Every structure is written in structure tokens, then in C-alpha cells.
């Protein structure tokens, strides 16, 4: 059975005081299960501060982005070595907000993905179609194209360290989530892509998580699908009570 994964993507939110309160509340309220990895993705400015505040065993820190180079004249960027220096273990690569608001191309995402893996970081690779693409019925073509380009030249022995997040762009921060069946169908399709391109028996070990308006109200139904191995939660991860509840429901449904 694959381990569960729940990430809380705080995006550009929280200052020191609020972040400290949220993590302290999580430390108190989370009922942990050995079968789930929980990762908090705060802004860069909070990583160092939070690393000693997290006291529970399977909660980890992740970054929301990184540059692919180790160092150099890249004003405003953060390198994989800097993340490792802060004991960060996970990094989100190719979030749709990076793709759409900051013009990250599949070529850039591919460089970041290879660099993260090379430096021993575990990437969460985000894939997702826009509403126009879904309306045209080309959502699977879009996902396959992103998958092919983003994973180009990634050595097969690294694949197991990648978590793939299916995040339909139209569901992110909109309150509209993909239905459990829509998500499950795409997760199965992504698993088939891994088999097609990697042609390897590790396909069953790779975790595919869903993101896009995951909330306490819809997490039970989404968790009931076999190919949904966890969630990347944005808005609902900002409050410790809703984030803990999402983890609790996921844990109950999956029976970890
Ligand atoms: P949301 O964000 O839960 O607020 O829709 C999800 C994400 O961006 O990963």
C-alpha cells in the first residue's frame, strides 16, 4: 500500500506570529498516523523559523519553489542547496500559479525537477489543465504533454521520489473541486502514463495526489478513491483546525 501524503501549501500567507500559532496548534491537534506524510509548505521567510517548532515525527517542511542552479547571480532566487541547508525535504515544482503568473515553462520545470532530485529533495510535480482545455475535451492531452516535457531525462531510479499532484487550474482557490470520479479518472490516466513512459514496475509505488479546493466537506468522498493517495491543500491548510480535520478524515477513510 502506498503511504498517504497531505501537503499544506500556505502560498504567500502568514507572518512569524501567525505561523508560530498555526504550527503550535497543529502540534496539539494532529492525530498522527504512521502511514501518512504531512508536509507544510510555508513561504521561504518562515522555513528557518518553523524548522524547530515542528515537533511531531511525520511532519516535514517543504518549499513552494526553487531555482535549478546551486548558486550564482540570480537575484531573488533560492537554490536547492539553500533549502537543504535548512533541512527542507520537499519542494513544489510547477504549481499552476508559477506556470501562469510567473511564466514558468515546461522546460524550466524540467530543469527544476532534475535539480531537486539530484540534490535529494522530493519534488511535488503539479500538472493540471485550464477550464478552456477541459471544455474542449483536451484535458488528457494537456496532462500528457506536461508529463512528457516535465519528466524528460529524469532517471528512472529517481522516479519513486516524485509525488505527482493533479491540480486542475479551474479548481484552485475557486471553491470548485473536481468530482471524485473526474479526479480518479485523471489519476488513473497519470498512472498509465508513468507505465507507458517509464515502462517500469515502480508505477504502483508512485503517489498521485489531488489539489484544488480540498476542504473538510469534500475530503471524505475524494479520499474514497483508490488512486487518490493524498492532497495538496491550499486555503484550507491555513487554519490548523481545518487542516487537522482533513488529515483525520483522510486517515479514517484510507485506514492507515
Ligand atoms: P486551494 O489550493 O486548496 O486553495 O484550491 C490548492 C493549491 O494551490 O495547491
PDB file of C-alpha atoms and ligand atoms in Angstrom:
ATOM      1  CA  UNK A   1       0.000   0.000   0.000  1.00  0.00           C
ATOM      2  CA  UNK A   2       1.289   3.470  -0.862  1.00  0.00           C
ATOM      3  CA  UNK A   3       1.854   5.914   2.005  1.00  0.00           C
ATOM      4  CA  UNK A   4      -0.562   8.798   2.195  1.00  0.00           C
ATOM      5  CA  UNK A   5       0.601  12.350   1.622  1.00  0.00           C
ATOM      6  CA  UNK A   6      -1.000  15.610   2.700  1.00  0.00           C
ATOM      7  CA  UNK A   7       0.633  18.923   1.931  1.00  0.00           C
ATOM      8  CA  UNK A   8      -0.428  22.326   3.184  1.00  0.00           C
ATOM      9  CA  UNK A   9       0.555  24.996   0.667  1.00  0.00           C
ATOM     10  CA  UNK A  10       0.436  28.298   2.533  1.00  0.00           C
ATOM     11  CA  UNK A  11       1.322  30.284  -0.630  1.00  0.00           C
ATOM     12  CA  UNK A  12       2.145  33.959   0.142  1.00  0.00           C
ATOM     13  CA  UNK A  13       0.477  33.988   3.551  1.00  0.00           C
ATOM     14  CA  UNK A  14       1.408  34.310   7.228  1.00  0.00           C
ATOM     15  CA  UNK A  15       3.907  36.325   9.231  1.00  0.00           C
ATOM     16  CA  UNK A  16       6.039  34.969  12.084  1.00  0.00           C
ATOM     17  CA  UNK A  17       3.474  35.245  14.863  1.00  0.00           C
ATOM     18  CA  UNK A  18       0.615  33.652  12.987  1.00  0.00           C
ATOM     19  CA  UNK A  19       2.823  30.897  11.580  1.00  0.00           C
ATOM     20  CA  UNK A  20       4.042  30.033  15.071  1.00  0.00           C
ATOM     21  CA  UNK A  21       0.461  29.822  16.359  1.00  0.00           C
ATOM     22  CA  UNK A  22      -0.643  27.629  13.480  1.00  0.00           C
ATOM     23  CA  UNK A  23       2.222  25.171  13.936  1.00  0.00           C
ATOM     24  CA  UNK A  24       1.795  25.051  17.709  1.00  0.00           C
ATOM     25  CA  UNK A  25      -1.896  24.303  17.248  1.00  0.00           C
ATOM     26  CA  UNK A  26      -1.076  21.596  14.717  1.00  0.00           C
ATOM     27  CA  UNK A  27       1.355  20.038  17.168  1.00  0.00           C
ATOM     28  CA  UNK A  28      -1.522  19.804  19.649  1.00  0.00           C
ATOM     29  CA  UNK A  29      -4.397  18.819  17.407  1.00  0.00           C
ATOM     30  CA  UNK A  30      -2.948  16.380  14.890  1.00  0.00           C
ATOM     31  CA  UNK A  31      -3.595  12.731  15.465  1.00  0.00           C
ATOM     32  CA  UNK A  32      -0.752  11.201  13.575  1.00  0.00           C
ATOM     33  CA  UNK A  33      -0.719   8.052  11.644  1.00  0.00           C
ATOM     34  CA  UNK A  34       2.462   6.295  10.620  1.00  0.00           C
ATOM     35  CA  UNK A  35       1.045   5.809   7.154  1.00  0.00           C
ATOM     36  CA  UNK A  36       0.805   9.490   6.210  1.00  0.00           C
ATOM     37  CA  UNK A  37       3.492  12.047   5.443  1.00  0.00           C
ATOM     38  CA  UNK A  38       2.377  15.572   6.283  1.00  0.00           C
ATOM     39  CA  UNK A  39       4.274  18.456   4.737  1.00  0.00           C
ATOM     40  CA  UNK A  40       3.878  22.167   5.376  1.00  0.00           C
ATOM     41  CA  UNK A  41       4.933  24.492   2.579  1.00  0.00           C
ATOM     42  CA  UNK A  42       5.326  27.957   4.130  1.00  0.00           C
ATOM     43  CA  UNK A  43       6.867  30.941   2.353  1.00  0.00           C
ATOM     44  CA  UNK A  44      10.715  30.914   2.296  1.00  0.00           C
ATOM     45  CA  UNK A  45      10.846  33.544   5.053  1.00  0.00           C
ATOM     46  CA  UNK A  46       9.348  31.101   7.554  1.00  0.00           C
ATOM     47  CA  UNK A  47      11.334  27.954   6.795  1.00  0.00           C
ATOM     48  CA  UNK A  48      14.189  28.522   9.222  1.00  0.00           C
ATOM     49  CA  UNK A  49      11.867  29.765  11.911  1.00  0.00           C
ATOM     50  CA  UNK A  50       9.494  26.813  11.693  1.00  0.00           C
ATOM     51  CA  UNK A  51      12.005  24.007  11.497  1.00  0.00           C
ATOM     52  CA  UNK A  52      12.443  23.732  15.261  1.00  0.00           C
ATOM     53  CA  UNK A  53       8.805  24.418  16.052  1.00  0.00           C
ATOM     54  CA  UNK A  54       7.603  21.305  14.299  1.00  0.00           C
ATOM     55  CA  UNK A  55       7.899  18.583  16.901  1.00  0.00           C
ATOM     56  CA  UNK A  56       5.771  15.754  15.548  1.00  0.00           C
ATOM     57  CA  UNK A  57       7.564  12.842  13.860  1.00  0.00           C
ATOM     58  CA  UNK A  58       5.975  12.679  10.432  1.00  0.00           C
ATOM     59  CA  UNK A  59       5.507  16.354   9.702  1.00  0.00           C
ATOM     60  CA  UNK A  60       8.071  17.786   7.309  1.00  0.00           C
ATOM     61  CA  UNK A  61       8.905  21.137   5.786  1.00  0.00           C
ATOM     62  CA  UNK A  62       8.703  21.882   2.113  1.00  0.00           C
ATOM     63  CA  UNK A  63       9.408  24.880  -0.100  1.00  0.00           C
ATOM     64  CA  UNK A  64       6.986  26.280  -2.660  1.00  0.00           C
ATOM     65  CA  UNK A  65       9.581  26.706  -5.398  1.00  0.00           C
ATOM     66  CA  UNK A  66      13.330  26.776  -6.087  1.00  0.00           C
ATOM     67  CA  UNK A  67      15.863  27.709  -8.756  1.00  0.00           C
ATOM     68  CA  UNK A  68      17.699  24.882 -10.503  1.00  0.00           C
ATOM     69  CA  UNK A  69      21.230  26.254 -10.060  1.00  0.00           C
ATOM     70  CA  UNK A  70      23.232  25.776  -6.855  1.00  0.00           C
ATOM     71  CA  UNK A  71      24.344  29.421  -6.597  1.00  0.00           C
ATOM     72  CA  UNK A  72      25.216  32.427  -8.731  1.00  0.00           C
ATOM     73  CA  UNK A  73      23.946  35.746  -9.987  1.00  0.00           C
ATOM     74  CA  UNK A  74      20.201  35.046  -9.829  1.00  0.00           C
ATOM     75  CA  UNK A  75      18.814  37.936  -7.817  1.00  0.00           C
ATOM     76  CA  UNK A  76      15.782  36.988  -5.792  1.00  0.00           C
ATOM     77  CA  UNK A  77      16.117  33.239  -6.256  1.00  0.00           C
ATOM     78  CA  UNK A  78      16.624  30.383  -3.776  1.00  0.00           C
ATOM     79  CA  UNK A  79      18.764  27.352  -4.601  1.00  0.00           C
ATOM     80  CA  UNK A  80      18.361  23.664  -3.732  1.00  0.00           C
ATOM     81  CA  UNK A  81      21.483  23.856  -1.550  1.00  0.00           C
ATOM     82  CA  UNK A  82      19.890  26.636   0.473  1.00  0.00           C
ATOM     83  CA  UNK A  83      16.807  24.503   1.029  1.00  0.00           C
ATOM     84  CA  UNK A  84      18.906  21.507   2.065  1.00  0.00           C
ATOM     85  CA  UNK A  85      20.801  23.758   4.442  1.00  0.00           C
ATOM     86  CA  UNK A  86      17.510  24.425   6.258  1.00  0.00           C
ATOM     87  CA  UNK A  87      16.654  20.708   6.379  1.00  0.00           C
ATOM     88  CA  UNK A  88      13.847  21.149   3.885  1.00  0.00           C
ATOM     89  CA  UNK A  89      12.860  17.801   2.373  1.00  0.00           C
ATOM     90  CA  UNK A  90      10.157  18.558  -0.193  1.00  0.00           C
ATOM     91  CA  UNK A  91       9.667  21.169  -2.876  1.00  0.00           C
ATOM     92  CA  UNK A  92       6.673  22.052  -5.057  1.00  0.00           C
ATOM     93  CA  UNK A  93       7.622  22.266  -8.719  1.00  0.00           C
ATOM     94  CA  UNK A  94       5.426  23.628 -11.492  1.00  0.00           C
ATOM     95  CA  UNK A  95       2.486  24.878  -9.458  1.00  0.00           C
ATOM     96  CA  UNK A  96      -0.041  26.429 -11.841  1.00  0.00           C
ATOM     97  CA  UNK A  97       0.440  29.821 -10.160  1.00  0.00           C
ATOM     98  CA  UNK A  98       4.140  29.591 -11.100  1.00  0.00           C
ATOM     99  CA  UNK A  99       3.276  28.475 -14.618  1.00  0.00           C
ATOM    100  CA  UNK A 100       0.596  31.099 -15.213  1.00  0.00           C
ATOM    101  CA  UNK A 101       1.614  34.135 -13.167  1.00  0.00           C
ATOM    102  CA  UNK A 102       5.390  33.783 -13.479  1.00  0.00           C
ATOM    103  CA  UNK A 103       5.620  32.272 -16.949  1.00  0.00           C
ATOM    104  CA  UNK A 104       7.310  29.037 -15.934  1.00  0.00           C
ATOM    105  CA  UNK A 105       7.551  26.808 -18.974  1.00  0.00           C
ATOM    106  CA  UNK A 106       7.782  23.028 -19.072  1.00  0.00           C
ATOM    107  CA  UNK A 107      11.467  23.476 -19.922  1.00  0.00           C
ATOM    108  CA  UNK A 108      12.093  25.429 -16.715  1.00  0.00           C
ATOM    109  CA  UNK A 109      10.035  22.967 -14.689  1.00  0.00           C
ATOM    110  CA  UNK A 110      12.059  20.091 -16.123  1.00  0.00           C
ATOM    111  CA  UNK A 111      15.330  21.755 -15.057  1.00  0.00           C
ATOM    112  CA  UNK A 112      13.972  22.360 -11.561  1.00  0.00           C
ATOM    113  CA  UNK A 113      12.708  18.814 -11.255  1.00  0.00           C
ATOM    114  CA  UNK A 114      16.045  17.273 -12.264  1.00  0.00           C
ATOM    115  CA  UNK A 115      17.942  19.621  -9.956  1.00  0.00           C
ATOM    116  CA  UNK A 116      15.652  18.893  -6.976  1.00  0.00           C
ATOM    117  CA  UNK A 117      16.102  15.146  -7.438  1.00  0.00           C
ATOM    118  CA  UNK A 118      19.842  15.462  -7.880  1.00  0.00           C
ATOM    119  CA  UNK A 119      20.047  17.311  -4.568  1.00  0.00           C
ATOM    120  CA  UNK A 120      17.946  14.780  -2.685  1.00  0.00           C
ATOM    121  CA  UNK A 121      14.820  16.916  -2.422  1.00  0.00           C
ATOM    122  CA  UNK A 122      11.474  15.227  -3.023  1.00  0.00           C
ATOM    123  CA  UNK A 123       9.528  17.179  -5.629  1.00  0.00           C
ATOM    124  CA  UNK A 124       5.769  17.523  -5.819  1.00  0.00           C
ATOM    125  CA  UNK A 125       5.262  17.966  -9.546  1.00  0.00           C
ATOM    126  CA  UNK A 126       1.981  19.764 -10.301  1.00  0.00           C
ATOM    127  CA  UNK A 127       0.087  19.055 -13.506  1.00  0.00           C
ATOM    128  CA  UNK A 128      -3.281  20.481 -14.489  1.00  0.00           C
ATOM    129  CA  UNK A 129      -5.461  21.726 -17.312  1.00  0.00           C
ATOM    130  CA  UNK A 130      -7.310  25.031 -17.626  1.00  0.00           C
ATOM    131  CA  UNK A 131     -11.084  25.329 -17.822  1.00  0.00           C
ATOM    132  CA  UNK A 132     -10.901  26.112 -21.562  1.00  0.00           C
ATOM    133  CA  UNK A 133      -8.873  22.962 -22.142  1.00  0.00           C
ATOM    134  CA  UNK A 134     -11.366  20.851 -20.182  1.00  0.00           C
ATOM    135  CA  UNK A 135     -14.296  22.379 -22.072  1.00  0.00           C
ATOM    136  CA  UNK A 136     -12.597  21.445 -25.337  1.00  0.00           C
ATOM    137  CA  UNK A 137     -12.158  17.896 -24.035  1.00  0.00           C
ATOM    138  CA  UNK A 138      -8.372  18.003 -24.403  1.00  0.00           C
ATOM    139  CA  UNK A 139      -7.502  17.730 -20.686  1.00  0.00           C
ATOM    140  CA  UNK A 140      -5.745  14.385 -21.057  1.00  0.00           C
ATOM    141  CA  UNK A 141      -3.638  15.652 -23.971  1.00  0.00           C
ATOM    142  CA  UNK A 142      -2.587  18.632 -21.846  1.00  0.00           C
ATOM    143  CA  UNK A 143      -1.604  16.435 -18.910  1.00  0.00           C
ATOM    144  CA  UNK A 144       0.323  14.047 -21.170  1.00  0.00           C
ATOM    145  CA  UNK A 145       2.212  16.927 -22.777  1.00  0.00           C
ATOM    146  CA  UNK A 146       3.159  18.420 -19.386  1.00  0.00           C
ATOM    147  CA  UNK A 147       4.118  14.978 -18.087  1.00  0.00           C
ATOM    148  CA  UNK A 148       6.341  14.209 -21.104  1.00  0.00           C
ATOM    149  CA  UNK A 149       8.140  17.547 -21.046  1.00  0.00           C
ATOM    150  CA  UNK A 150       8.473  17.960 -17.292  1.00  0.00           C
ATOM    151  CA  UNK A 151       9.879  14.472 -16.810  1.00  0.00           C
ATOM    152  CA  UNK A 152      12.236  14.480 -19.789  1.00  0.00           C
ATOM    153  CA  UNK A 153      15.603  12.860 -18.969  1.00  0.00           C
ATOM    154  CA  UNK A 154      14.605  12.141 -15.370  1.00  0.00           C
ATOM    155  CA  UNK A 155      16.468   8.943 -14.483  1.00  0.00           C
ATOM    156  CA  UNK A 156      14.084   6.065 -13.795  1.00  0.00           C
ATOM    157  CA  UNK A 157      15.665   5.296 -10.435  1.00  0.00           C
ATOM    158  CA  UNK A 158      14.646   8.781  -9.260  1.00  0.00           C
ATOM    159  CA  UNK A 159      11.008   8.424 -10.238  1.00  0.00           C
ATOM    160  CA  UNK A 160       9.905   6.938  -6.951  1.00  0.00           C
ATOM    161  CA  UNK A 161      10.955  10.124  -5.153  1.00  0.00           C
ATOM    162  CA  UNK A 162       8.498  12.227  -7.133  1.00  0.00           C
ATOM    163  CA  UNK A 163       4.956  12.871  -5.992  1.00  0.00           C
ATOM    164  CA  UNK A 164       2.622  13.935  -8.757  1.00  0.00           C
ATOM    165  CA  UNK A 165      -0.142  16.385  -7.924  1.00  0.00           C
ATOM    166  CA  UNK A 166      -3.090  16.580 -10.283  1.00  0.00           C
ATOM    167  CA  UNK A 167      -4.354  20.118  -9.821  1.00  0.00           C
ATOM    168  CA  UNK A 168      -6.927  21.265 -12.371  1.00  0.00           C
ATOM    169  CA  UNK A 169      -6.333  25.004 -12.669  1.00  0.00           C
ATOM    170  CA  UNK A 170     -10.066  25.748 -12.607  1.00  0.00           C
ATOM    171  CA  UNK A 171     -10.338  24.127  -9.173  1.00  0.00           C
ATOM    172  CA  UNK A 172      -7.546  26.024  -7.445  1.00  0.00           C
ATOM    173  CA  UNK A 173      -8.824  28.585  -4.977  1.00  0.00           C
ATOM    174  CA  UNK A 174     -12.200  28.689  -6.715  1.00  0.00           C
ATOM    175  CA  UNK A 175     -14.295  26.517  -4.401  1.00  0.00           C
ATOM    176  CA  UNK A 176     -14.985  24.239  -7.394  1.00  0.00           C
ATOM    177  CA  UNK A 177     -13.349  20.881  -6.920  1.00  0.00           C
ATOM    178  CA  UNK A 178     -13.028  18.107  -9.485  1.00  0.00           C
ATOM    179  CA  UNK A 179     -15.587  15.436  -8.681  1.00  0.00           C
ATOM    180  CA  UNK A 180     -14.096  12.307  -7.116  1.00  0.00           C
ATOM    181  CA  UNK A 181     -14.738  10.479 -10.403  1.00  0.00           C
ATOM    182  CA  UNK A 182     -13.071  13.175 -12.518  1.00  0.00           C
ATOM    183  CA  UNK A 183     -10.054  13.162 -10.222  1.00  0.00           C
ATOM    184  CA  UNK A 184      -9.868   9.369 -10.090  1.00  0.00           C
ATOM    185  CA  UNK A 185     -10.067   9.121 -13.875  1.00  0.00           C
ATOM    186  CA  UNK A 186      -7.162  11.541 -14.295  1.00  0.00           C
ATOM    187  CA  UNK A 187      -5.099   9.859 -11.579  1.00  0.00           C
ATOM    188  CA  UNK A 188      -5.524   6.520 -13.356  1.00  0.00           C
ATOM    189  CA  UNK A 189      -4.534   8.179 -16.621  1.00  0.00           C
ATOM    190  CA  UNK A 190      -1.385   9.604 -14.980  1.00  0.00           C
ATOM    191  CA  UNK A 191      -0.524   6.181 -13.586  1.00  0.00           C
ATOM    192  CA  UNK A 192      -0.881   4.748 -17.097  1.00  0.00           C
ATOM    193  CA  UNK A 193       1.435   7.486 -18.380  1.00  0.00           C
ATOM    194  CA  UNK A 194       4.080   6.508 -15.830  1.00  0.00           C
ATOM    195  CA  UNK A 195       3.818   2.940 -17.052  1.00  0.00           C
ATOM    196  CA  UNK A 196       3.931   3.989 -20.704  1.00  0.00           C
ATOM    197  CA  UNK A 197       6.951   6.261 -20.404  1.00  0.00           C
ATOM    198  CA  UNK A 198       8.881   4.682 -17.566  1.00  0.00           C
ATOM    199  CA  UNK A 199       7.959   1.154 -18.549  1.00  0.00           C
ATOM    200  CA  UNK A 200       8.817   0.022 -15.094  1.00  0.00           C
ATOM    201  CA  UNK A 201       7.239  -1.856 -12.216  1.00  0.00           C
ATOM    202  CA  UNK A 202       7.624   1.070  -9.808  1.00  0.00           C
ATOM    203  CA  UNK A 203       4.421   2.568 -11.183  1.00  0.00           C
ATOM    204  CA  UNK A 204       2.353   1.201  -8.309  1.00  0.00           C
ATOM    205  CA  UNK A 205       4.640   2.886  -5.763  1.00  0.00           C
ATOM    206  CA  UNK A 206       4.338   6.437  -7.071  1.00  0.00           C
ATOM    207  CA  UNK A 207       1.971   8.665  -5.164  1.00  0.00           C
ATOM    208  CA  UNK A 208      -0.529  10.765  -7.079  1.00  0.00           C
ATOM    209  CA  UNK A 209      -2.307  13.389  -5.030  1.00  0.00           C
ATOM    210  CA  UNK A 210      -5.151  15.771  -5.835  1.00  0.00           C
ATOM    211  CA  UNK A 211      -5.262  19.530  -5.299  1.00  0.00           C
ATOM    212  CA  UNK A 212      -7.921  22.147  -5.942  1.00  0.00           C
ATOM    213  CA  UNK A 213     -10.424  23.370  -3.334  1.00  0.00           C
ATOM    214  CA  UNK A 214      -9.935  20.408  -0.986  1.00  0.00           C
ATOM    215  CA  UNK A 215     -11.981  21.105   2.132  1.00  0.00           C
ATOM    216  CA  UNK A 216     -13.340  19.343   5.198  1.00  0.00           C
ATOM    217  CA  UNK A 217     -16.657  18.980   3.330  1.00  0.00           C
ATOM    218  CA  UNK A 218     -15.354  17.151   0.259  1.00  0.00           C
ATOM    219  CA  UNK A 219     -12.328  15.243   1.535  1.00  0.00           C
ATOM    220  CA  UNK A 220     -14.192  12.117   2.582  1.00  0.00           C
ATOM    221  CA  UNK A 221     -15.575  11.442  -0.876  1.00  0.00           C
ATOM    222  CA  UNK A 222     -12.286  12.243  -2.607  1.00  0.00           C
ATOM    223  CA  UNK A 223     -10.363  10.008  -0.180  1.00  0.00           C
ATOM    224  CA  UNK A 224     -12.566   7.041  -1.020  1.00  0.00           C
ATOM    225  CA  UNK A 225     -10.962   6.727  -4.471  1.00  0.00           C
ATOM    226  CA  UNK A 226      -8.192   4.127  -4.774  1.00  0.00           C
ATOM    227  CA  UNK A 227      -5.929   6.185  -6.986  1.00  0.00           C
ATOM    228  CA  UNK A 228      -6.048   9.316  -4.828  1.00  0.00           C
ATOM    229  CA  UNK A 229      -3.088   8.981  -2.475  1.00  0.00           C
ATOM    230  CA  UNK A 230      -3.458  12.311  -0.724  1.00  0.00           C
ATOM    231  CA  UNK A 231      -3.938  16.021  -1.234  1.00  0.00           C
ATOM    232  CA  UNK A 232      -2.226  19.316  -1.750  1.00  0.00           C
ATOM    233  CA  UNK A 233      -4.359  21.719   0.254  1.00  0.00           C
ATOM    234  CA  UNK A 234      -4.177  25.494  -0.180  1.00  0.00           C
ATOM    235  CA  UNK A 235      -6.792  27.684   1.509  1.00  0.00           C
ATOM    236  CA  UNK A 236      -7.963  25.041   3.995  1.00  0.00           C
ATOM    237  CA  UNK A 237      -4.393  24.455   5.215  1.00  0.00           C
ATOM    238  CA  UNK A 238      -4.099  27.985   6.593  1.00  0.00           C
ATOM    239  CA  UNK A 239      -6.182  27.116   9.646  1.00  0.00           C
ATOM    240  CA  UNK A 240      -4.913  24.375  11.904  1.00  0.00           C
ATOM    241  CA  UNK A 241      -8.433  23.122  12.717  1.00  0.00           C
ATOM    242  CA  UNK A 242      -9.483  22.543   9.083  1.00  0.00           C
ATOM    243  CA  UNK A 243      -6.082  21.117   8.113  1.00  0.00           C
ATOM    244  CA  UNK A 244      -6.118  18.675  11.063  1.00  0.00           C
ATOM    245  CA  UNK A 245      -9.668  17.636  10.267  1.00  0.00           C
ATOM    246  CA  UNK A 246      -8.787  16.953   6.614  1.00  0.00           C
ATOM    247  CA  UNK A 247      -5.916  14.729   7.757  1.00  0.00           C
ATOM    248  CA  UNK A 248      -8.130  12.959  10.271  1.00  0.00           C
ATOM    249  CA  UNK A 249     -10.855  12.208   7.697  1.00  0.00           C
ATOM    250  CA  UNK A 250      -8.331  11.059   5.087  1.00  0.00           C
ATOM    251  CA  UNK A 251      -6.739   8.757   7.664  1.00  0.00           C
ATOM    252  CA  UNK A 252     -10.086   7.276   8.655  1.00  0.00           C
ATOM    253  CA  UNK A 253     -11.221   6.607   5.094  1.00  0.00           C
ATOM    254  CA  UNK A 254      -7.931   5.101   3.945  1.00  0.00           C
ATOM    255  CA  UNK A 255      -7.491   3.149   7.190  1.00  0.00           C
ATOM    256  CA  UNK A 256      -3.736   3.740   7.523  1.00  0.00           C
TER     257      UNK A 256
HETATM  258  P1  LIG B   1      -6.700  25.537  -2.880  1.00  0.00           P
HETATM  259  O1  LIG B   1      -5.201  25.490  -3.450  1.00  0.00           O
HETATM  260  O2  LIG B   1      -6.862  24.358  -1.955  1.00  0.00           O
HETATM  261  O3  LIG B   1      -6.824  26.841  -2.170  1.00  0.00           O
HETATM  262  O4  LIG B   1      -7.616  25.408  -4.061  1.00  0.00           O
HETATM  263  C1  LIG B   1      -4.616  24.287  -3.828  1.00  0.00           C
HETATM  264  C2  LIG B   1      -3.233  24.509  -4.394  1.00  0.00           C
HETATM  265  O5  LIG B   1      -2.978  25.573  -4.976  1.00  0.00           O
HETATM  266  O6  LIG B   1      -2.369  23.640  -4.279  1.00  0.00           O
END
